[in-house]
Short mmCIF file of C-alpha atoms in Angstrom, two decimals:
data_model
loop_
_atom_site.label_atom_id
_atom_site.label_comp_id
_atom_site.label_asym_id
_atom_site.label_seq_id
_atom_site.Cartn_x
_atom_site.Cartn_y
_atom_site.Cartn_z
CA UNK A 1 -5.75 -34.74 -79.77
CA UNK A 2 -4.49 -31.14 -78.61
CA UNK A 3 -5.73 -30.24 -75.10
CA UNK A 4 -7.77 -26.61 -75.00
CA UNK A 5 -5.96 -23.64 -74.31
CA UNK A 6 -5.46 -22.00 -71.35
CA UNK A 7 -7.19 -18.81 -71.29
CA UNK A 8 -6.65 -15.50 -68.85
CA UNK A 9 -9.86 -16.31 -67.22
CA UNK A 10 -8.70 -19.81 -66.18
CA UNK A 11 -5.08 -18.89 -65.15
CA UNK A 12 -6.96 -16.06 -63.21
CA UNK A 13 -9.06 -18.64 -61.23
CA UNK A 14 -6.40 -20.84 -60.69
CA UNK A 15 -4.44 -18.33 -58.98
CA UNK A 16 -7.39 -17.14 -56.84
CA UNK A 17 -7.63 -20.83 -55.76
CA UNK A 18 -4.06 -21.05 -55.03
CA UNK A 19 -4.13 -18.08 -52.90
CA UNK A 20 -7.52 -19.45 -51.01
CA UNK A 21 -5.61 -22.70 -50.12
CA UNK A 22 -2.29 -20.69 -49.05
CA UNK A 23 -4.71 -18.86 -46.79
CA UNK A 24 -5.93 -21.49 -45.69
CA UNK A 25 -2.95 -23.60 -45.02
CA UNK A 26 -1.61 -20.66 -43.09
CA UNK A 27 -4.47 -19.94 -40.72
CA UNK A 28 -4.59 -23.71 -39.73
CA UNK A 29 -0.97 -23.56 -39.12
CA UNK A 30 -1.53 -20.53 -37.27
CA UNK A 31 -3.91 -21.74 -34.91
CA UNK A 32 -2.18 -25.04 -34.87
CA UNK A 33 0.97 -22.98 -33.23
CA UNK A 34 -1.61 -21.10 -31.14
CA UNK A 35 -3.30 -24.26 -29.38
CA UNK A 36 0.29 -25.56 -28.79
CA UNK A 37 1.53 -22.62 -27.39
CA UNK A 38 -1.36 -22.30 -24.90
CA UNK A 39 -1.31 -25.97 -24.19
CA UNK A 40 -0.17 -25.66 -20.43
CA UNK A 41 0.94 -29.26 -20.39
CA UNK A 42 3.41 -28.57 -23.33
CA UNK A 43 4.91 -25.45 -21.97
CA UNK A 44 3.85 -24.73 -18.11
CA UNK A 45 5.16 -22.12 -15.96
CA UNK A 46 6.69 -24.64 -13.48
CA UNK A 47 8.13 -22.07 -11.08
CA UNK A 48 7.19 -18.75 -9.80
CA UNK A 49 9.97 -17.22 -7.76
CA UNK A 50 9.29 -14.11 -5.33
CA UNK A 51 12.08 -11.70 -4.36
CA UNK A 52 12.20 -8.89 -1.81
CA UNK A 53 12.02 -8.50 1.77
CA UNK A 54 8.65 -9.80 2.46
CA UNK A 55 6.89 -10.10 5.63
CA UNK A 56 3.34 -9.58 5.72
CA UNK A 57 2.48 -11.10 2.13
CA UNK A 58 1.62 -14.77 1.82
CA UNK A 59 3.78 -16.07 -1.50
CA UNK A 60 1.76 -19.33 -2.02
CA UNK A 61 -1.45 -17.45 -1.72
CA UNK A 62 -0.26 -14.88 -4.48
CA UNK A 63 1.23 -17.82 -6.60
CA UNK A 64 -2.12 -19.52 -6.50
CA UNK A 65 -3.78 -16.43 -7.44
CA UNK A 66 -1.40 -15.93 -10.64
CA UNK A 67 -2.04 -19.43 -11.88
CA UNK A 68 -5.94 -19.11 -11.49
CA UNK A 69 -5.83 -16.11 -13.75
CA UNK A 70 -3.47 -17.04 -15.94
CA UNK A 71 -3.92 -21.07 -16.54
CA UNK A 72 -2.27 -21.40 -20.08
CA UNK A 73 1.36 -21.87 -21.01
CA UNK A 74 4.67 -20.00 -20.48
CA UNK A 75 4.16 -18.24 -23.95
CA UNK A 76 0.47 -17.53 -23.06
CA UNK A 77 1.12 -15.53 -19.99
CA UNK A 78 0.65 -12.08 -19.88
CA UNK A 79 3.13 -10.16 -17.49
CA UNK A 80 0.95 -7.10 -17.67
CA UNK A 81 -1.77 -8.77 -16.41
CA UNK A 82 0.12 -10.56 -13.51
CA UNK A 83 1.02 -7.07 -12.58
CA UNK A 84 -2.16 -5.72 -12.47
CA UNK A 85 -3.21 -8.59 -10.29
CA UNK A 86 -0.30 -7.79 -7.82
CA UNK A 87 -1.07 -4.27 -7.74
CA UNK A 88 -4.62 -4.90 -6.42
CA UNK A 89 -3.20 -6.55 -3.16
CA UNK A 90 -3.34 -4.52 -0.51
CA UNK A 91 0.37 -5.22 0.96
CA UNK A 92 1.79 -4.97 -2.19
CA UNK A 93 3.23 -1.26 -2.85
CA UNK A 94 5.26 -2.16 -5.91
CA UNK A 95 5.86 -5.12 -8.36
CA UNK A 96 7.61 -6.09 -11.21
CA UNK A 97 7.18 -9.59 -13.36
CA UNK A 98 9.45 -10.98 -15.80
CA UNK A 99 9.56 -14.54 -17.24
CA UNK A 100 12.67 -16.17 -17.89
CA UNK A 101 13.20 -19.02 -20.54
CA UNK A 102 11.73 -21.85 -20.45
CA UNK A 103 9.52 -21.88 -17.73
CA UNK A 104 10.01 -19.46 -14.89
CA UNK A 105 8.11 -16.44 -13.62
CA UNK A 106 10.31 -14.28 -11.71
CA UNK A 107 8.13 -11.56 -9.42
CA UNK A 108 10.12 -8.72 -7.48
CA UNK A 109 7.82 -7.36 -4.77
CA UNK A 110 8.29 -4.11 -2.71
CA UNK A 111 5.87 -4.67 0.58
CA UNK A 112 4.20 -1.65 1.96
CA UNK A 113 5.64 -0.34 5.05
CA UNK A 114 3.09 0.14 7.77
CA UNK A 115 4.09 3.61 10.19
CA UNK A 116 0.25 4.03 11.54
CA UNK A 117 -3.28 2.70 11.96
CA UNK A 118 -5.81 5.26 10.28
CA UNK A 119 -9.01 5.42 11.57
CA UNK A 120 -9.37 2.03 12.93
CA UNK A 121 -9.95 0.22 9.80
CA UNK A 122 -6.70 1.44 7.22
CA UNK A 123 -2.90 1.42 7.86
CA UNK A 124 -0.48 4.40 6.52
CA UNK A 125 2.45 3.85 4.82
CA UNK A 126 5.25 6.34 5.14
CA UNK A 127 3.93 8.60 2.18
CA UNK A 128 0.78 9.25 4.12
CA UNK A 129 -0.88 6.40 1.67
CA UNK A 130 -3.62 4.24 2.99
CA UNK A 131 -3.80 0.65 2.23
CA UNK A 132 -5.90 -2.27 3.83
CA UNK A 133 -4.12 -4.62 6.11
CA UNK A 134 -4.62 -6.50 9.44
CA UNK A 135 -5.46 -4.52 12.52
CA UNK A 136 -3.19 -6.95 14.72
CA UNK A 137 0.02 -4.73 14.72
CA UNK A 138 -0.70 -3.06 18.18
CA UNK A 139 2.56 -1.67 18.39
CA UNK A 140 1.69 1.09 15.62
CA UNK A 141 0.38 4.67 16.90
CA UNK A 142 -3.31 5.31 15.87
CA UNK A 143 -3.90 8.28 13.92
CA UNK A 144 -7.42 9.80 13.42
CA UNK A 145 -8.72 12.29 10.88
CA UNK A 146 -11.30 13.50 8.36
CA UNK A 147 -11.10 12.05 5.20
CA UNK A 148 -7.94 13.33 2.91
CA UNK A 149 -6.25 14.56 6.14
CA UNK A 150 -4.00 11.32 5.92
CA UNK A 151 -0.41 13.08 4.80
CA UNK A 152 -1.63 15.99 7.00
CA UNK A 153 -1.98 13.73 9.92
CA UNK A 154 1.19 11.70 9.09
CA UNK A 155 2.86 14.73 8.73
CA UNK A 156 2.01 16.32 11.94
CA UNK A 157 2.74 13.23 13.81
CA UNK A 158 6.13 13.11 12.49
CA UNK A 159 6.90 16.40 13.52
CA UNK A 160 5.72 16.11 16.80
CA UNK A 161 7.24 12.67 17.43
CA UNK A 162 10.52 14.24 16.50
CA UNK A 163 10.03 16.75 19.47
CA UNK A 164 8.82 14.06 22.06
CA UNK A 165 11.70 11.64 21.31
CA UNK A 166 14.04 13.82 23.16
CA UNK A 167 11.87 13.33 26.50
CA UNK A 168 11.17 9.91 25.47
CA UNK A 169 7.46 10.32 25.13
CA UNK A 170 5.78 8.30 22.30
CA UNK A 171 2.66 9.15 20.59
CA UNK A 172 -0.11 6.82 21.09
CA UNK A 173 -3.02 8.18 19.46
CA UNK A 174 -3.29 11.29 17.42
CA UNK A 175 -6.59 13.11 16.68
CA UNK A 176 -7.26 15.47 14.08
CA UNK A 177 -10.33 17.31 13.95
CA UNK A 178 -12.59 18.71 11.21
CA UNK A 179 -11.09 22.03 11.77
CA UNK A 180 -7.77 20.75 11.75
CA UNK A 181 -7.16 20.79 15.83
CA UNK A 182 -4.74 18.76 17.07
CA UNK A 183 -5.13 16.40 20.32
CA UNK A 184 -2.70 13.54 20.98
CA UNK A 185 -2.43 11.09 23.88
CA UNK A 186 0.96 9.77 25.02
CA UNK A 187 2.18 5.88 25.88
CA UNK A 188 2.11 7.61 29.51
CA UNK A 189 -1.67 8.36 28.52
CA UNK A 190 -1.04 12.11 29.26
CA UNK A 191 -3.46 13.70 26.94
CA UNK A 192 -2.45 16.78 25.33
CA UNK A 193 -4.60 19.65 23.81
CA UNK A 194 -3.17 21.74 20.98
CA UNK A 195 -5.47 23.55 19.23
CA UNK A 196 -5.20 24.92 15.40
CA UNK A 197 -2.06 27.02 15.71
CA UNK A 198 0.89 27.07 16.57
CA UNK A 199 0.94 23.57 17.82
CA UNK A 200 4.83 22.62 17.51
CA UNK A 201 5.71 25.72 19.54
CA UNK A 202 2.74 24.62 22.15
CA UNK A 203 4.57 20.83 22.43
CA UNK A 204 7.80 22.12 23.01
CA UNK A 205 6.44 24.14 25.88
CA UNK A 206 5.29 21.13 27.46
CA UNK A 207 8.67 19.26 26.87
CA UNK A 208 9.91 22.39 28.66
CA UNK A 209 7.81 21.84 31.46
CA UNK A 210 7.61 18.28 31.65
CA UNK A 211 10.05 17.65 33.94
CA UNK A 212 8.66 19.89 36.77
CA UNK A 213 5.18 18.16 36.50
CA UNK A 214 6.61 14.63 36.25
CA UNK A 215 8.02 15.40 39.90
CA UNK A 216 4.63 16.37 41.46
CA UNK A 217 3.18 13.77 43.76
CA UNK A 218 0.09 13.67 41.36
CA UNK A 219 -0.30 12.16 38.17
CA UNK A 220 -0.76 14.16 34.95
CA UNK A 221 -4.18 13.38 33.03
CA UNK A 222 -4.63 15.82 30.33
CA UNK A 223 -2.71 19.23 29.50
CA UNK A 224 -4.51 22.18 27.60
CA UNK A 225 -1.69 24.08 26.04
CA UNK A 226 -4.00 26.22 23.92
CA UNK A 227 -2.96 29.53 25.55
CA UNK A 228 -0.18 32.20 24.54
CA UNK A 229 1.84 31.39 27.96
CA UNK A 230 1.69 29.10 30.29
CA UNK A 231 -0.81 25.68 30.07
CA UNK A 232 -3.86 24.31 32.30
CA UNK A 233 -3.23 20.86 33.98
CA UNK A 234 -5.80 18.22 34.86
CA UNK A 235 -4.80 15.63 37.67
CA UNK A 236 -5.89 12.22 37.59
CA UNK A 237 -7.13 12.31 41.14
CA UNK A 238 -9.06 15.12 40.74
CA UNK A 239 -10.17 15.21 37.11
CA UNK A 240 -13.04 17.89 37.68
CA UNK A 241 -10.46 20.37 38.76
CA UNK A 242 -7.48 21.83 36.69
CA UNK A 243 -4.73 24.01 37.70
CA UNK A 244 -3.12 26.78 35.25
CA UNK A 245 0.32 26.86 35.20
#
């Protein structure tokens, strides 16, 4: 007794079933590999290494944040997400992230360099960019100004400090008003009112005459330099009066 002939329809459906079985096998294998790769117990990230000159950053805290955000295996860890997480941290200025086979994550961090306080609640880096940090850095000068004037205030501070450094007179506080008028308080508590225009020339005038003022028997409280020539001096022992020099 002969077997029934194989028709084109039979061959077609047999091919379809074989193709479906192949797809199912591939899907199951892919799912298995995915589960295996994401099994942190199989291929965990065992070591997180931080590099860079770090003074204010708590690397143990950063590692905890990374592991909490990326709990999967070495293969599943997304370096772009780790990078984004690091860039959100206030003391991180720049960062790079690299995975190293078989279980190591290397992170290079450029830490923020604080140069001044800004409006009592933020810090400024050397580029005039603000960031949140602790306010326990008492040695830093204090800068104040309207929002958006950070770079202007820092540039003015740097220019003034360059002039004052020759006289060993560090700036303790700098105020930039809404009208962009400058006032500074020196570390010796002398207050200087420089106004809006030609504030560098006015500050140089103060430096030139400071040795004469320092030789006086009375201590200087404030100096108003908003004059074309000369300046007005207020003395500590008689703050209600001032003297034009």
